[in-house]
PDB file of C-alpha atoms in Angstrom:
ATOM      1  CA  UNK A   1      68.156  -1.883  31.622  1.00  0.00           C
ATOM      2  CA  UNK A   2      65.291   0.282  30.725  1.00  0.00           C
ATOM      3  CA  UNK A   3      66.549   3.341  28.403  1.00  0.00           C
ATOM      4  CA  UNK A   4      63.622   4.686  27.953  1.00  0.00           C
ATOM      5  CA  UNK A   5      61.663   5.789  31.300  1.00  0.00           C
ATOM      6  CA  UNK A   6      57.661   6.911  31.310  1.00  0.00           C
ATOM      7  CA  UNK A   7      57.849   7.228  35.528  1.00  0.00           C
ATOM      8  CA  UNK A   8      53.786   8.049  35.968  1.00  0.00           C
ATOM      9  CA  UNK A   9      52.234   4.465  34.951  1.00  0.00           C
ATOM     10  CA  UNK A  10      48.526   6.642  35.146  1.00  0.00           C
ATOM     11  CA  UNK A  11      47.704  10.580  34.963  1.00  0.00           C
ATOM     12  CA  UNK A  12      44.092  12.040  35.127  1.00  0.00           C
ATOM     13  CA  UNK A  13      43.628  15.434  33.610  1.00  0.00           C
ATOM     14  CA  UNK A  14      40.147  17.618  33.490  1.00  0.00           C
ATOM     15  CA  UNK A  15      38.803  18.502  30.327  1.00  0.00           C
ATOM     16  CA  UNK A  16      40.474  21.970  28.894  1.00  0.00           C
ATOM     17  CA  UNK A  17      43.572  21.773  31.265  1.00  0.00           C
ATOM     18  CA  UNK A  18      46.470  20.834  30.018  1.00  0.00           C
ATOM     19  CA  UNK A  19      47.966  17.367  30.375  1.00  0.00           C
ATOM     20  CA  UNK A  20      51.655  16.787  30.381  1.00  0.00           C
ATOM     21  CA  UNK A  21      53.285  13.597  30.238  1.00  0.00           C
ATOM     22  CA  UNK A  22      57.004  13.094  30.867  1.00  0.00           C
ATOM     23  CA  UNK A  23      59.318  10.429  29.878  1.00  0.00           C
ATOM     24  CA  UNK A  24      63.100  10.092  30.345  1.00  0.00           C
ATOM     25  CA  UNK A  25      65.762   8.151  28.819  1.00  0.00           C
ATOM     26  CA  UNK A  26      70.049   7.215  29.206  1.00  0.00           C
ATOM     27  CA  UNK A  27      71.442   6.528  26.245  1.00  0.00           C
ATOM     28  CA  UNK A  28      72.616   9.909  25.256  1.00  0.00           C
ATOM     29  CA  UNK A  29      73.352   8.499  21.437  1.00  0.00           C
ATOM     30  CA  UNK A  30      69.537   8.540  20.977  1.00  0.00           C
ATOM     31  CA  UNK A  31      68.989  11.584  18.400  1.00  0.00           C
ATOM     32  CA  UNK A  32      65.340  10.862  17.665  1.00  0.00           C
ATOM     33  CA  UNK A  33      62.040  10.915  19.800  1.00  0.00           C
ATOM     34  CA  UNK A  34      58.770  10.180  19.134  1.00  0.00           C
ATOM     35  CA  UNK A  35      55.030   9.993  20.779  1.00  0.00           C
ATOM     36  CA  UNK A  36      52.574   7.208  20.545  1.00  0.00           C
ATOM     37  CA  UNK A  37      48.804   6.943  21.296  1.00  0.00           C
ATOM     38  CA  UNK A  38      47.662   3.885  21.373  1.00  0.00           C
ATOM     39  CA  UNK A  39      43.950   2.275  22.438  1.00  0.00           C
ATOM     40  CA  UNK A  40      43.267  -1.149  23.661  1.00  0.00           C
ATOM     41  CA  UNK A  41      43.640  -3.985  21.082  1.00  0.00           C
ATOM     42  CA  UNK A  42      44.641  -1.449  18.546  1.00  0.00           C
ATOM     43  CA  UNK A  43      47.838  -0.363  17.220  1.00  0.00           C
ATOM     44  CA  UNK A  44      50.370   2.522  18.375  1.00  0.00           C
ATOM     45  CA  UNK A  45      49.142   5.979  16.571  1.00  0.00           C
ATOM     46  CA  UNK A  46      51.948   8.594  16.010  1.00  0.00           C
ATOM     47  CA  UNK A  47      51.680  11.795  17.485  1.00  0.00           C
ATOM     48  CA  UNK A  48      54.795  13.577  17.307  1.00  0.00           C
ATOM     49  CA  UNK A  49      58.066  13.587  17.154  1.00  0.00           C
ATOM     50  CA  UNK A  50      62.088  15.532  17.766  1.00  0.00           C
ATOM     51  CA  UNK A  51      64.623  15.725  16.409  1.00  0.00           C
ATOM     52  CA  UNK A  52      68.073  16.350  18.831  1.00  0.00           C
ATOM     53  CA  UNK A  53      68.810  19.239  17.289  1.00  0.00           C
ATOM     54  CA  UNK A  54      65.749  20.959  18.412  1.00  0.00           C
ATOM     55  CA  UNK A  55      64.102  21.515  21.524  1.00  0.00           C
ATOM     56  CA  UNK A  56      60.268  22.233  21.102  1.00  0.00           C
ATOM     57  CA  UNK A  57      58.047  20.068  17.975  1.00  0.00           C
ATOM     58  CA  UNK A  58      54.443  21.851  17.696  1.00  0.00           C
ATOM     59  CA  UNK A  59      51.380  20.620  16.089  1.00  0.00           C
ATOM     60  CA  UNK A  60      47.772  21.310  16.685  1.00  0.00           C
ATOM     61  CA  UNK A  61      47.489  20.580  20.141  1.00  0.00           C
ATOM     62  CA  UNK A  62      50.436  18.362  20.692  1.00  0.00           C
ATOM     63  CA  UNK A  63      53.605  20.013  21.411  1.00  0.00           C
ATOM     64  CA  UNK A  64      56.477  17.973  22.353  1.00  0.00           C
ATOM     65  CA  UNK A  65      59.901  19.446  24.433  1.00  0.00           C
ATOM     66  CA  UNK A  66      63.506  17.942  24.491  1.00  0.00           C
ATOM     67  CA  UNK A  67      65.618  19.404  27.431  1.00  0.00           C
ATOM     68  CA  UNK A  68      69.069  16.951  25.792  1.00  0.00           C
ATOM     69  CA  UNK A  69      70.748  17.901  28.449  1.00  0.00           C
ATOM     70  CA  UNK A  70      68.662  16.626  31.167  1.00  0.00           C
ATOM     71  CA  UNK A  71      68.194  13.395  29.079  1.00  0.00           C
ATOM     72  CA  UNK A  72      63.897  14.776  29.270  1.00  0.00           C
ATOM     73  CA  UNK A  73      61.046  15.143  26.920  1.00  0.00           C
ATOM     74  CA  UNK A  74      57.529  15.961  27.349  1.00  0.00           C
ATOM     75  CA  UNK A  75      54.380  16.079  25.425  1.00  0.00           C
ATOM     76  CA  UNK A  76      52.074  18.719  26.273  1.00  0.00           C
ATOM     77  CA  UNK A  77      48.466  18.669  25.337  1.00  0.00           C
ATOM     78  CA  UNK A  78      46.265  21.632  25.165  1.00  0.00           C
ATOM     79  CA  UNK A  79      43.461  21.539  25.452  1.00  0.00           C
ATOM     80  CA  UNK A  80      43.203  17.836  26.720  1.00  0.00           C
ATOM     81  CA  UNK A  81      39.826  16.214  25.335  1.00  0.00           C
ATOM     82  CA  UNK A  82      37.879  12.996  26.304  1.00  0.00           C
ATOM     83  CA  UNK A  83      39.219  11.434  23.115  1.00  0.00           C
ATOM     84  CA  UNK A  84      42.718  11.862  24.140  1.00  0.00           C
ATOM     85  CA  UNK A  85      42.146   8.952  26.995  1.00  0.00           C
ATOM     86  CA  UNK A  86      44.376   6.314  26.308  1.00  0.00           C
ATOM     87  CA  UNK A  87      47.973   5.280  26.896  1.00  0.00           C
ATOM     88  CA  UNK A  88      50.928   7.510  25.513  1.00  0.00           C
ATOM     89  CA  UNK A  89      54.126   5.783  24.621  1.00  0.00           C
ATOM     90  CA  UNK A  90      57.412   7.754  24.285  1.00  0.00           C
ATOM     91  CA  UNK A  91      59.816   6.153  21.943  1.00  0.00           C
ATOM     92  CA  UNK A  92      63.488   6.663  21.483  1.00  0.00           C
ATOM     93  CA  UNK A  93      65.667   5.889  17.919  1.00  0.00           C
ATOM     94  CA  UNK A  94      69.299   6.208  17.078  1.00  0.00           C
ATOM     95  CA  UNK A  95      71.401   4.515  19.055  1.00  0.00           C
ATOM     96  CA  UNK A  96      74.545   3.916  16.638  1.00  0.00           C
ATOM     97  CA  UNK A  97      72.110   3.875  13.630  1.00  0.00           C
ATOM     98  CA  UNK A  98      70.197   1.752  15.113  1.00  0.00           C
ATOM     99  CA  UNK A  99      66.690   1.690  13.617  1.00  0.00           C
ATOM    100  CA  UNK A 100      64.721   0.027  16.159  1.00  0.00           C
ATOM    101  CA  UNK A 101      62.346   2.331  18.311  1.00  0.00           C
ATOM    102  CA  UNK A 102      63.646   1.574  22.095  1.00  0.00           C
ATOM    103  CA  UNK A 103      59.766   2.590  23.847  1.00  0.00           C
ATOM    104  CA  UNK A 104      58.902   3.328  27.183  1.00  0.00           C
ATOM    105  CA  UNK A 105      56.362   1.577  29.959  1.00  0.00           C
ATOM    106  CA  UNK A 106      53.387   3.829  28.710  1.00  0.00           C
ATOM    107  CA  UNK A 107      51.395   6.448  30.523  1.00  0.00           C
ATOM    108  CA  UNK A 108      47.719   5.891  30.687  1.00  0.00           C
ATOM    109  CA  UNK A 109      46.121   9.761  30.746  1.00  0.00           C
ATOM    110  CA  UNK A 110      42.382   9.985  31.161  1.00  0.00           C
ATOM    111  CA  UNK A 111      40.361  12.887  30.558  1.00  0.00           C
ATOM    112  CA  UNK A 112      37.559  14.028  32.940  1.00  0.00           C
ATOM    113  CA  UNK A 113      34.735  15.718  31.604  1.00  0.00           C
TER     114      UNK A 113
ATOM    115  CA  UNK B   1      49.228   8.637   3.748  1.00  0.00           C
ATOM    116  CA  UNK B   2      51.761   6.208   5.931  1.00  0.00           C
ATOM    117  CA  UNK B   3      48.807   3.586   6.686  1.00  0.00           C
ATOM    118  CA  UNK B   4      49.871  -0.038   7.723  1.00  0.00           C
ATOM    119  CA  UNK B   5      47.274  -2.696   7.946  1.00  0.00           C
ATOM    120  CA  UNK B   6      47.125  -6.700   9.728  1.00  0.00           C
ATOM    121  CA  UNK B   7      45.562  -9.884   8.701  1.00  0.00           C
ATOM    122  CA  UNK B   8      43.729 -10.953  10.609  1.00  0.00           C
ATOM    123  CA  UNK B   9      42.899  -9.008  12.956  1.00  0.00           C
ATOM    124  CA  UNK B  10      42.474 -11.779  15.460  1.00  0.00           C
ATOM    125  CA  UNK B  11      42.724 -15.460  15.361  1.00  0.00           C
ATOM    126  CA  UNK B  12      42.548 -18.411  17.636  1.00  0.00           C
ATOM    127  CA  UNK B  13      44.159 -21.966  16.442  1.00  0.00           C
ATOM    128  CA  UNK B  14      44.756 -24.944  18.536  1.00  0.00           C
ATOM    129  CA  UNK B  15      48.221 -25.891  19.986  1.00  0.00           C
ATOM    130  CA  UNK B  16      50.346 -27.578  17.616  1.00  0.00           C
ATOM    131  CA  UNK B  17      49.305 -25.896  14.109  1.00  0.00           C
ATOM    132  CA  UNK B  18      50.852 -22.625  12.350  1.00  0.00           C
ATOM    133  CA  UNK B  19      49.269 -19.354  12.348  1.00  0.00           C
ATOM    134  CA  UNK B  20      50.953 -16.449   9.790  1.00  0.00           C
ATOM    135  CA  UNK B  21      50.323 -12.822   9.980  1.00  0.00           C
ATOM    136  CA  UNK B  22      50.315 -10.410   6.647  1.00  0.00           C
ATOM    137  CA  UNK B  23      51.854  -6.400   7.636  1.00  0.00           C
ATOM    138  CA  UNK B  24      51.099  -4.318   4.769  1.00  0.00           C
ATOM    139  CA  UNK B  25      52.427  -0.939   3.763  1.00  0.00           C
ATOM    140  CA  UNK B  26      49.242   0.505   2.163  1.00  0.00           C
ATOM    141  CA  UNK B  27      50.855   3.745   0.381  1.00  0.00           C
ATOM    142  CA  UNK B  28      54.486   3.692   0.750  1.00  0.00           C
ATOM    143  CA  UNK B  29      56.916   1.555   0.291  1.00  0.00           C
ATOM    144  CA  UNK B  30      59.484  -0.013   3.553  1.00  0.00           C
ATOM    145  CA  UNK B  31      62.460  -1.338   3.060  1.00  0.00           C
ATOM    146  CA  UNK B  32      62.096  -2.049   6.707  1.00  0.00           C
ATOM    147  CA  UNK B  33      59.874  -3.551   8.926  1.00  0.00           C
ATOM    148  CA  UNK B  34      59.302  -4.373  12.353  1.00  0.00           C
ATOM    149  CA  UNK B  35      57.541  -6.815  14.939  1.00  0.00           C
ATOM    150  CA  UNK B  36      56.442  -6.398  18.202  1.00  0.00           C
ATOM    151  CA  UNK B  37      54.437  -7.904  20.816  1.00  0.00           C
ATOM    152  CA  UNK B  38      52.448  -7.064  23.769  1.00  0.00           C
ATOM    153  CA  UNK B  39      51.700  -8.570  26.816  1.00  0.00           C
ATOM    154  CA  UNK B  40      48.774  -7.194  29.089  1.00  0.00           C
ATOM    155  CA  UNK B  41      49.086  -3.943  30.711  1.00  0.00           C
ATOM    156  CA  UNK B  42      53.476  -3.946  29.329  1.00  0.00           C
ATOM    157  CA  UNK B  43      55.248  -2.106  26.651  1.00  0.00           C
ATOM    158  CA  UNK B  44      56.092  -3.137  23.419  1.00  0.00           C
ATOM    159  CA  UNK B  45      58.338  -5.759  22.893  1.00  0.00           C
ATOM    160  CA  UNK B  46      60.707  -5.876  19.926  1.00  0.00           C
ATOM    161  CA  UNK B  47      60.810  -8.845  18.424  1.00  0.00           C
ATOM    162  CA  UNK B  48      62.561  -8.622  15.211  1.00  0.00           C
ATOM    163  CA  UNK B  49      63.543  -6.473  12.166  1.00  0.00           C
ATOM    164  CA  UNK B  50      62.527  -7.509   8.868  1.00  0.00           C
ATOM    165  CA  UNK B  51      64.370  -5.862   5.856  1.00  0.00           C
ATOM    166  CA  UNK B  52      63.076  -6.575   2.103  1.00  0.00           C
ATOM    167  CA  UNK B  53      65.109  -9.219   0.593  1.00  0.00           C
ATOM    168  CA  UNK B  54      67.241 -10.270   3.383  1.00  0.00           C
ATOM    169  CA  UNK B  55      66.702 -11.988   6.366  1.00  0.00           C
ATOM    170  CA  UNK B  56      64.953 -10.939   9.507  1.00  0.00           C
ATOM    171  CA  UNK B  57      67.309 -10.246  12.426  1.00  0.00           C
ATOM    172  CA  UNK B  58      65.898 -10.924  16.066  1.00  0.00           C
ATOM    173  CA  UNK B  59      65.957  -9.732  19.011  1.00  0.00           C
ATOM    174  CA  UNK B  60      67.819 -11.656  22.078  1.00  0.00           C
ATOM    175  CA  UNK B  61      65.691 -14.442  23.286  1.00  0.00           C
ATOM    176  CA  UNK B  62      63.616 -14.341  20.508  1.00  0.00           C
ATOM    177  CA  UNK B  63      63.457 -17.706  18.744  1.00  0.00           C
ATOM    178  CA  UNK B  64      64.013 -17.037  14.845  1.00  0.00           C
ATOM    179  CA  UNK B  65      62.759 -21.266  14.496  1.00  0.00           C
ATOM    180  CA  UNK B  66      59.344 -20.338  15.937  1.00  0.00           C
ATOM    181  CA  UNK B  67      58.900 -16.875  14.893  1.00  0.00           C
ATOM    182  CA  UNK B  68      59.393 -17.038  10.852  1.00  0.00           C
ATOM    183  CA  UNK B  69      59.504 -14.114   9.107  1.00  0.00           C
ATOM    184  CA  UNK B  70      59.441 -13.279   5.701  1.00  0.00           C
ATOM    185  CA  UNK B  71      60.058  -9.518   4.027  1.00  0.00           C
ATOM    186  CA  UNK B  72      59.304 -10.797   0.262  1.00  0.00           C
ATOM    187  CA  UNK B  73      58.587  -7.499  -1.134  1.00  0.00           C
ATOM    188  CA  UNK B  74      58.234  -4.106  -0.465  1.00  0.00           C
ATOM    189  CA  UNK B  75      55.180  -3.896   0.727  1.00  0.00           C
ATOM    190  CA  UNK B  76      54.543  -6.943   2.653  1.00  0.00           C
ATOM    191  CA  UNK B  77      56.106  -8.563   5.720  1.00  0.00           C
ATOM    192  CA  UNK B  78      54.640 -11.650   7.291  1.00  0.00           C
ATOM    193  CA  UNK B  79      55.198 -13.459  10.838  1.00  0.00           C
ATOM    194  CA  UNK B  80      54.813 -16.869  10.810  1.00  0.00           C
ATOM    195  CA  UNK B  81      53.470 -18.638  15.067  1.00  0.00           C
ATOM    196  CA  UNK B  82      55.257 -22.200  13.941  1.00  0.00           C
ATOM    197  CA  UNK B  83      53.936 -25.043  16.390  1.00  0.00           C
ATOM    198  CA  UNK B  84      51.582 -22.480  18.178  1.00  0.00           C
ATOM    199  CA  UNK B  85      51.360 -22.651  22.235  1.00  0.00           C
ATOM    200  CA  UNK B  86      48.698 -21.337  24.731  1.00  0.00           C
ATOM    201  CA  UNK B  87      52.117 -19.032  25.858  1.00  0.00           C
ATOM    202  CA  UNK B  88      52.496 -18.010  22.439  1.00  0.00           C
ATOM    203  CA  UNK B  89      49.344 -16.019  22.755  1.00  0.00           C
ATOM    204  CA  UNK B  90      49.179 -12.253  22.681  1.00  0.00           C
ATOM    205  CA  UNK B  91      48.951  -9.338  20.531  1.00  0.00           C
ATOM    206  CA  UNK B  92      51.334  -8.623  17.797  1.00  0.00           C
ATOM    207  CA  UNK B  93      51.879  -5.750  16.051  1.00  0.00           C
ATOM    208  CA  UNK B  94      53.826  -4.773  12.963  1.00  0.00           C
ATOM    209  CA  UNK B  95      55.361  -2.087  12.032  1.00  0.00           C
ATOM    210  CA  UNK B  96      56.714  -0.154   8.800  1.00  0.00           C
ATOM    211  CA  UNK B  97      59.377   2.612   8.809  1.00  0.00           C
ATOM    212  CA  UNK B  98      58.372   4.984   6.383  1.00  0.00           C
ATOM    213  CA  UNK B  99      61.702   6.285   4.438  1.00  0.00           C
ATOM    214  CA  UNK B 100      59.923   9.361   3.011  1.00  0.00           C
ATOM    215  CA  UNK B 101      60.713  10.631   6.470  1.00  0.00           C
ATOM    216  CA  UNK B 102      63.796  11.109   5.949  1.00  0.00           C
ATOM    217  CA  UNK B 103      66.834  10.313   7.860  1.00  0.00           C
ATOM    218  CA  UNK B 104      64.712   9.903  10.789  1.00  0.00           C
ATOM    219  CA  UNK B 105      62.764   6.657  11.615  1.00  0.00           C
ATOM    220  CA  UNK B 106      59.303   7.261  11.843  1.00  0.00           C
ATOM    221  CA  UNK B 107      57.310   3.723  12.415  1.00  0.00           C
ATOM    222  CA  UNK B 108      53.979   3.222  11.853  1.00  0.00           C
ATOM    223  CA  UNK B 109      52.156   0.443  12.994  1.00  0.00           C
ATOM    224  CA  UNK B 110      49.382  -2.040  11.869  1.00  0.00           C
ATOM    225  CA  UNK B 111      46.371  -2.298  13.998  1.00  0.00           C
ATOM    226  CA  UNK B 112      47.880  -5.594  15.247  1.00  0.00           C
ATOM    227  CA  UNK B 113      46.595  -8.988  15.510  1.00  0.00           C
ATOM    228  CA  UNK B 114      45.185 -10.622  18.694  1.00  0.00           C
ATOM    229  CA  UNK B 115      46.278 -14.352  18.846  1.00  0.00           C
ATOM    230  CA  UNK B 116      45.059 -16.941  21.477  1.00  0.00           C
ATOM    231  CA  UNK B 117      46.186 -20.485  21.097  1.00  0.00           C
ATOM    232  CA  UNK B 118      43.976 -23.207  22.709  1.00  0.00           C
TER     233      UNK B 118
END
């Protein structure tokens, strides 16, 4: 049962455009969302995160969205560079208290020059 | 601030023998931290929550015999490989929830460690 749903395994953006990268989830008790980077053979980075009781999370050039009532969030990056190639988790908290992080399959963007 | 490190950063041991990994909070203190591990080309898997003091609770079909883990102080968390096999190898990667956060659980992780048992 995956709860938390990253549905494009790859996306390719060219440098300057924007790259979006979507992820969905179930469990509607989820109240907390957050966005990884993460390289090979390196640890998750955090990006950014939402709370439920917002809908839009800005900073720099990250700017995550949280439509609750579609069960949808996205991360929007603008403008995408080469060093934002690598794989995005989306990660999900909440869940009765729960503090484990419930993540996603990963999205691998890559930036053309 | 929030920086979480790994020792080592990779080892390889032979089947058989016990290989421990340190997860440090560098500049904050967690009450609560976590393991994961990751296969090739898949998500993170959650292994188990470690909470200072107390004992570590695990995920389902995650042997707590094999995986020993030990939350001694506030700062440092560390997974113990007991009887290490060639499928025991992967990366693993710790992480620490940061409390100044909030109510919200922001984790950040180690740099992980990259085991391969011979």
């Amino acid at each position: 049962d995956q709860q938390v749903k990253q549905n494009s395994p790859s996306l390719s953006v060219q440098e300057g455009r924007i790259s979006i990268l979507n992820c969905d989830y179930t469990n509607s008790m989820f109240d907390y969302f957050l966005w990884y980077k993460k390289y090979p053979a390196e640890g998750p980075t955090f990006l950014i995160s939402i709370s439920s009781i917002k809908d839009k999370n800005e900073d720099g050039r990250f700017t995550v969205f949280l439509n609750k009532s579609a069960k949808h969030l996205s991360l929007h990056i603008v403008p995408s560079q080469p060093g934002d190639s690598a794989v995005y988790f989306c990660a999900a908290s909440g869940d009765q208290g729960a503090q484990k992080l419930v993540f996603g399959q990963g999205t691998r963007l890559t930036i053309n020059p | 601030g929030a920086v979480v490190s790994q020792h080592p950063s990779w080892v390889i041991c032979k089947s058989g023998t016990s290989v421990k990994i340190e997860c440090r909070s560098l500049d904050f203190q967690a009450t609560t931290m976590f393991w994961y591990r990751q296969f090739p080309k898949q998500s993170l898997m959650l292994m188990a929550t470690s909470n200072e003091g107390s004992k570590a609770t695990y995920e389902q079909g995650v042997e707590k015999d094999k995986f020993l883990i030990n939350h001694a102080s506030l700062t440092l968390s560390t997974l113990t490989v007991t009887s290490a096999h060639p499928e025991d190898s992967s990366f693993y990667i710790c992480s620490a929830r940061d409390r100044r956060t909030g109510v919200y659980d922001t984790q950040y992780f180690g740099p992980g460690t990259r085991l391969t048992v011979l």
